[in-house]
Amino acid sequence: ENPTPPAPPADTIKLETAVWQLSSIKGNGSGLPLPDSLPVPITIKFATGQIEGYGGCNNYGGSYNASGNQLGVSAIFSTKKFCEGISVLENKYFKLLENSKTFAISGESLDIDCGEMGSLAFRLNWKKRN
């Protein structure tokens, strides 16, 4: 009898495990719901000091530094398309990312605390490994 192998322990999920997909933006007391109409999810991938992802309208990149639960994101750059209705959300997302202070991973969820600006909540997107 071969029992089903157990799922990998949750503590093996790290920042660099896979692509994270934004599930909500929490601002000062007011969350910003993500529109259902986003054609492609907002994503972030962390790898060897660099971030890359899709902001809802533009592809972006930048640098990050993680130590313990501290997280700093800097030098975000992106392509410069304008998308009606999404560009405001994307700009807010980039501003929050640049104010990242700490992160916490719980199961398949990643929360990034952005200090006074609020926080970003992500979930693992297993379909996108790279």
XYZ file of N, CA and C in Angstrom:
390
model
N 0.843 -1.197 0.000
C 0.000 0.000 0.000
C 0.871 1.237 0.000
N 0.598 2.139 -0.939
C 1.318 3.406 -0.957
C 0.382 4.513 -0.514
N 0.555 4.990 0.716
C -0.316 6.090 1.124
C 0.015 7.337 0.299
N -0.985 8.207 0.144
C -0.750 9.450 -0.590
C 0.310 10.258 0.152
N 1.336 10.738 -0.562
C 2.348 11.518 0.153
C 1.722 12.801 0.700
N 2.161 13.221 1.865
C 1.566 14.432 2.440
C 1.914 15.655 1.591
N 1.059 16.661 1.663
C 1.348 17.918 0.974
C 2.608 18.511 1.601
N 3.376 19.296 0.845
C 4.560 19.886 1.450
C 4.152 20.776 2.617
N 4.936 20.779 3.677
C 4.553 21.586 4.837
C 4.465 23.061 4.453
N 3.533 23.764 5.078
C 3.307 25.163 4.725
C 4.572 25.990 4.913
N 5.427 25.565 5.832
C 6.613 26.399 6.075
C 7.654 26.276 4.960
N 7.365 25.469 3.942
C 8.287 25.449 2.802
C 7.929 26.557 1.800
N 6.790 27.229 2.010
C 6.404 28.311 1.108
C 7.150 29.573 1.517
N 7.938 30.073 0.598
C 8.752 31.265 0.858
C 8.361 32.352 -0.139
N 8.915 33.548 0.076
C 8.654 34.642 -0.870
C 8.921 34.185 -2.294
N 10.018 33.409 -2.473
C 10.466 33.036 -3.820
C 9.809 31.768 -4.356
N 8.823 31.212 -3.632
C 8.269 29.922 -4.043
C 7.611 29.958 -5.415
N 6.817 30.963 -5.684
C 6.059 30.996 -6.939
C 5.603 32.422 -7.184
N 4.733 32.583 -8.149
C 4.173 33.903 -8.441
C 3.026 34.171 -7.459
N 3.018 35.355 -6.889
C 1.948 35.766 -5.987
C 0.960 36.640 -6.753
N -0.306 36.430 -6.501
C -1.361 37.177 -7.183
C -2.067 38.069 -6.164
N -2.189 39.356 -6.486
C -2.812 40.304 -5.556
C -4.275 39.949 -5.340
N -4.685 39.839 -4.074
C -6.096 39.569 -3.801
C -6.804 40.779 -3.207
N -6.090 41.651 -2.496
C -6.735 42.892 -2.054
C -5.704 43.927 -1.635
N -6.147 45.186 -1.710
C -5.353 46.315 -1.234
C -6.121 46.888 -0.058
N -5.455 46.986 1.090
C -6.105 47.586 2.251
C -5.446 48.935 2.507
N -6.237 49.987 2.408
C -5.703 51.321 2.646
C -6.008 51.754 4.062
N -5.767 53.004 4.351
C -6.044 53.532 5.691
C -7.521 53.418 5.994
N -7.901 52.318 6.628
C -9.291 52.166 7.022
C -10.230 51.863 5.857
N -9.743 51.998 4.613
C -10.644 51.722 3.496
C -9.946 50.803 2.515
N -10.473 49.622 2.364
C -9.903 48.700 1.394
C -10.244 49.163 -0.012
N -9.408 48.816 -0.943
C -9.680 49.160 -2.340
C -9.992 47.853 -3.039
N -11.291 47.602 -3.337
C -11.593 46.317 -3.961
C -10.966 46.245 -5.351
N -10.496 45.075 -5.691
C -9.943 44.902 -7.028
C -11.098 44.685 -7.984
N -11.073 45.380 -9.119
C -12.188 45.194 -10.055
C -12.231 43.765 -10.579
N -13.443 43.251 -10.747
C -13.594 41.896 -11.300
C -13.149 41.874 -12.752
N -13.057 43.062 -13.347
C -12.816 43.120 -14.780
C -11.338 43.126 -15.147
N -10.449 42.885 -14.166
C -9.027 42.853 -14.537
C -8.806 41.690 -15.491
N -8.372 41.969 -16.725
C -8.201 40.876 -17.687
C -7.091 39.918 -17.272
N -6.069 40.440 -16.604
C -4.955 39.617 -16.155
C -4.691 39.999 -14.705
N -4.468 39.030 -13.811
C -4.269 39.391 -12.409
C -2.999 40.219 -12.194
N -3.022 41.033 -11.150
C -1.829 41.767 -10.711
C -0.945 40.760 -9.973
N 0.316 40.682 -10.386
C 1.191 39.651 -9.827
C 2.541 40.225 -9.412
N 3.238 39.449 -8.571
C 4.615 39.779 -8.207
C 5.385 38.472 -8.053
N 6.615 38.485 -8.507
C 7.516 37.347 -8.316
C 8.808 37.878 -7.727
N 9.263 37.232 -6.659
C 10.512 37.602 -5.996
C 11.584 36.600 -6.385
N 12.743 37.074 -6.829
C 13.843 36.158 -7.149
C 15.170 36.899 -7.054
N 16.038 36.382 -6.195
C 17.411 36.884 -6.038
C 17.516 38.406 -6.093
N 16.756 39.066 -5.234
C 16.883 40.507 -5.088
C 16.110 41.328 -6.104
N 15.445 40.658 -7.042
C 14.688 41.379 -8.068
C 13.211 40.994 -7.978
N 12.357 41.974 -8.237
C 10.933 41.659 -8.382
C 10.541 41.872 -9.833
N 9.534 41.134 -10.245
C 8.948 41.377 -11.559
C 7.500 40.964 -11.469
N 6.683 41.545 -12.346
C 5.279 41.178 -12.316
C 4.475 42.011 -13.274
N 3.161 41.947 -13.070
C 2.226 42.660 -13.920
C 1.347 43.500 -13.007
N 1.262 44.794 -13.290
C 0.548 45.705 -12.403
C -0.910 45.927 -12.748
N -1.439 45.188 -13.715
C -2.819 45.382 -14.125
C -2.896 46.062 -15.482
N -1.844 46.817 -15.806
C -1.771 47.492 -17.099
C -0.374 47.312 -17.700
N 0.633 47.438 -16.861
C 2.028 47.395 -17.317
C 2.815 46.279 -16.641
N 3.820 45.778 -17.347
C 4.808 44.915 -16.715
C 5.741 45.807 -15.909
N 6.227 45.297 -14.772
C 7.111 46.105 -13.949
C 8.226 45.256 -13.367
N 9.213 45.942 -12.851
C 10.321 45.276 -12.176
C 10.852 46.194 -11.095
N 11.854 45.709 -10.373
C 12.445 46.509 -9.306
C 13.369 45.640 -8.476
N 13.737 46.178 -7.324
C 14.653 45.478 -6.426
C 13.968 45.253 -5.089
N 14.390 44.198 -4.399
C 13.872 44.015 -3.045
C 14.975 43.478 -2.150
N 14.755 43.665 -0.861
C 15.673 43.214 0.154
C 14.817 42.633 1.266
N 14.983 41.350 1.562
C 14.199 40.724 2.624
C 15.145 40.168 3.671
N 14.824 40.448 4.926
C 15.631 39.930 6.028
C 14.698 39.643 7.187
N 14.643 38.361 7.588
C 13.645 38.001 8.592
C 12.277 38.288 8.016
N 11.484 39.107 8.731
C 10.181 39.478 8.163
C 10.196 40.913 7.642
N 11.389 41.505 7.556
C 11.503 42.859 7.012
C 11.555 42.776 5.494
N 10.923 43.741 4.831
C 10.922 43.752 3.370
C 11.032 45.182 2.876
N 12.000 45.408 2.006
C 12.116 46.715 1.367
C 12.057 46.528 -0.134
N 11.284 47.375 -0.808
C 11.174 47.325 -2.266
C 11.574 48.690 -2.801
N 12.388 48.706 -3.852
C 12.845 49.992 -4.375
C 13.004 49.937 -5.883
N 13.213 51.110 -6.449
C 13.558 51.252 -7.868
C 12.557 50.558 -8.784
N 11.263 50.750 -8.511
C 10.251 50.151 -9.385
C 10.213 50.900 -10.717
N 10.261 50.142 -11.789
C 10.119 50.726 -13.124
C 9.062 49.916 -13.859
N 8.410 50.534 -14.829
C 7.391 49.781 -15.568
C 7.289 50.306 -16.981
N 6.648 49.504 -17.813
C 6.322 49.989 -19.146
C 5.289 51.110 -18.958
N 5.028 51.874 -19.981
C 4.274 53.120 -19.786
C 2.938 53.166 -20.523
N 2.270 52.030 -20.617
C 0.944 52.053 -21.242
C -0.033 52.746 -20.297
N -1.066 53.365 -20.852
C -2.142 53.915 -20.030
C -3.365 53.036 -20.227
N -3.992 52.653 -19.123
C -5.203 51.830 -19.204
C -6.311 52.539 -18.442
N -7.339 52.910 -19.144
C -8.474 53.597 -18.531
C -8.969 52.823 -17.317
N -9.068 53.511 -16.185
C -9.642 52.883 -14.996
C -8.695 52.010 -14.216
N -7.634 51.517 -14.839
C -6.727 50.609 -14.122
C -5.447 51.332 -13.714
N -5.077 52.373 -14.458
C -3.823 53.057 -14.161
C -3.794 53.638 -12.746
N -4.931 54.148 -12.254
C -4.991 54.699 -10.896
C -4.684 53.597 -9.881
N -5.322 52.445 -10.075
C -5.102 51.295 -9.199
C -3.645 50.848 -9.265
N -3.098 50.775 -10.464
C -1.720 50.326 -10.643
C -0.750 51.274 -9.938
N -0.968 52.583 -10.092
C -0.077 53.548 -9.441
C -0.133 53.423 -7.930
N -1.337 53.184 -7.390
C -1.475 53.005 -5.944
C -0.714 51.740 -5.509
N -0.858 50.688 -6.291
C -0.169 49.424 -5.997
C 1.349 49.644 -5.955
N 1.901 50.341 -6.960
C 3.344 50.596 -6.985
C 3.774 51.422 -5.768
N 2.969 52.437 -5.398
C 3.313 53.282 -4.244
C 3.341 52.455 -2.963
N 2.339 51.580 -2.820
C 2.296 50.719 -1.639
C 3.524 49.805 -1.611
N 3.824 49.184 -2.753
C 4.988 48.287 -2.806
C 6.256 49.000 -2.356
N 6.433 50.247 -2.820
C 7.644 50.990 -2.481
C 7.696 51.359 -1.006
N 6.556 51.232 -0.314
C 6.515 51.518 1.120
C 6.471 50.243 1.958
N 6.799 49.100 1.346
C 6.784 47.824 2.070
C 7.670 47.903 3.304
N 7.148 47.385 4.426
C 7.911 47.368 5.675
C 8.206 45.933 6.130
N 7.141 45.154 6.225
C 7.304 43.767 6.696
C 6.375 42.871 5.868
N 6.661 41.563 5.945
C 5.771 40.619 5.260
C 5.507 39.441 6.173
N 4.386 38.768 5.923
C 4.030 37.568 6.677
C 3.401 36.584 5.703
N 3.855 35.323 5.776
C 3.286 34.271 4.941
C 2.519 33.327 5.854
N 1.273 33.087 5.497
C 0.443 32.184 6.276
C -0.225 31.240 5.290
N 0.190 29.973 5.304
C -0.339 29.048 4.313
C 0.047 29.537 2.924
N -0.960 29.762 2.068
C -0.678 30.229 0.707
C -0.997 31.707 0.553
N -1.005 32.439 1.682
C -1.278 33.876 1.640
C -0.038 34.652 2.039
N 0.166 35.773 1.376
C 1.268 36.681 1.680
C 0.664 38.041 1.971
N 0.993 38.593 3.137
C 0.561 39.952 3.464
C 1.784 40.826 3.584
N 1.755 41.965 2.895
C 2.851 42.925 2.989
C 2.305 44.168 3.673
N 2.920 44.518 4.803
C 2.523 45.713 5.541
C 3.280 46.902 4.961
N 2.534 47.914 4.542
C 3.132 49.083 3.899
C 3.025 50.315 4.796
N 3.089 50.073 6.114
C 3.098 51.181 7.059
C 1.803 51.972 6.995
N 1.938 53.302 7.046
C 0.754 54.163 7.108
C -0.099 54.066 5.860
N 0.475 53.590 4.752
C -0.297 53.537 3.508
C -1.297 52.385 3.468
N -1.080 51.361 4.301
C -1.986 50.218 4.297
C -1.234 48.921 4.097
N -1.858 47.975 3.398
C -1.203 46.688 3.180
C -1.705 46.053 1.881
N -0.925 45.074 1.427
C -1.245 44.327 0.213
C -1.406 42.866 0.586
N -2.463 42.242 0.114
C -2.681 40.823 0.369
C -2.592 40.063 -0.950
N -1.801 38.989 -0.935
C -1.600 38.153 -2.119
C -1.947 36.716 -1.788
N -2.197 35.933 -2.840
C -2.289 34.478 -2.665
C -1.408 33.839 -3.727
N -0.927 32.652 -3.413
C -0.058 31.972 -4.370
C -0.830 31.628 -5.626
N -0.207 31.854 -6.755
C -0.794 31.474 -8.037
C 0.009 30.272 -8.539
N -0.472 29.076 -8.197
C 0.292 27.865 -8.544
C 0.359 27.637 -10.044
N -0.573 28.238 -10.791
C -0.548 28.023 -12.242
C 0.653 28.688 -12.869
N 1.164 29.749 -12.213
C 2.294 30.474 -12.774
C 3.501 30.245 -11.880
N 4.391 29.383 -12.323
C 5.569 29.116 -11.514
C 6.708 30.053 -11.899
N 6.615 30.694 -13.052
C 7.727 31.555 -13.450
C 7.198 32.735 -14.242
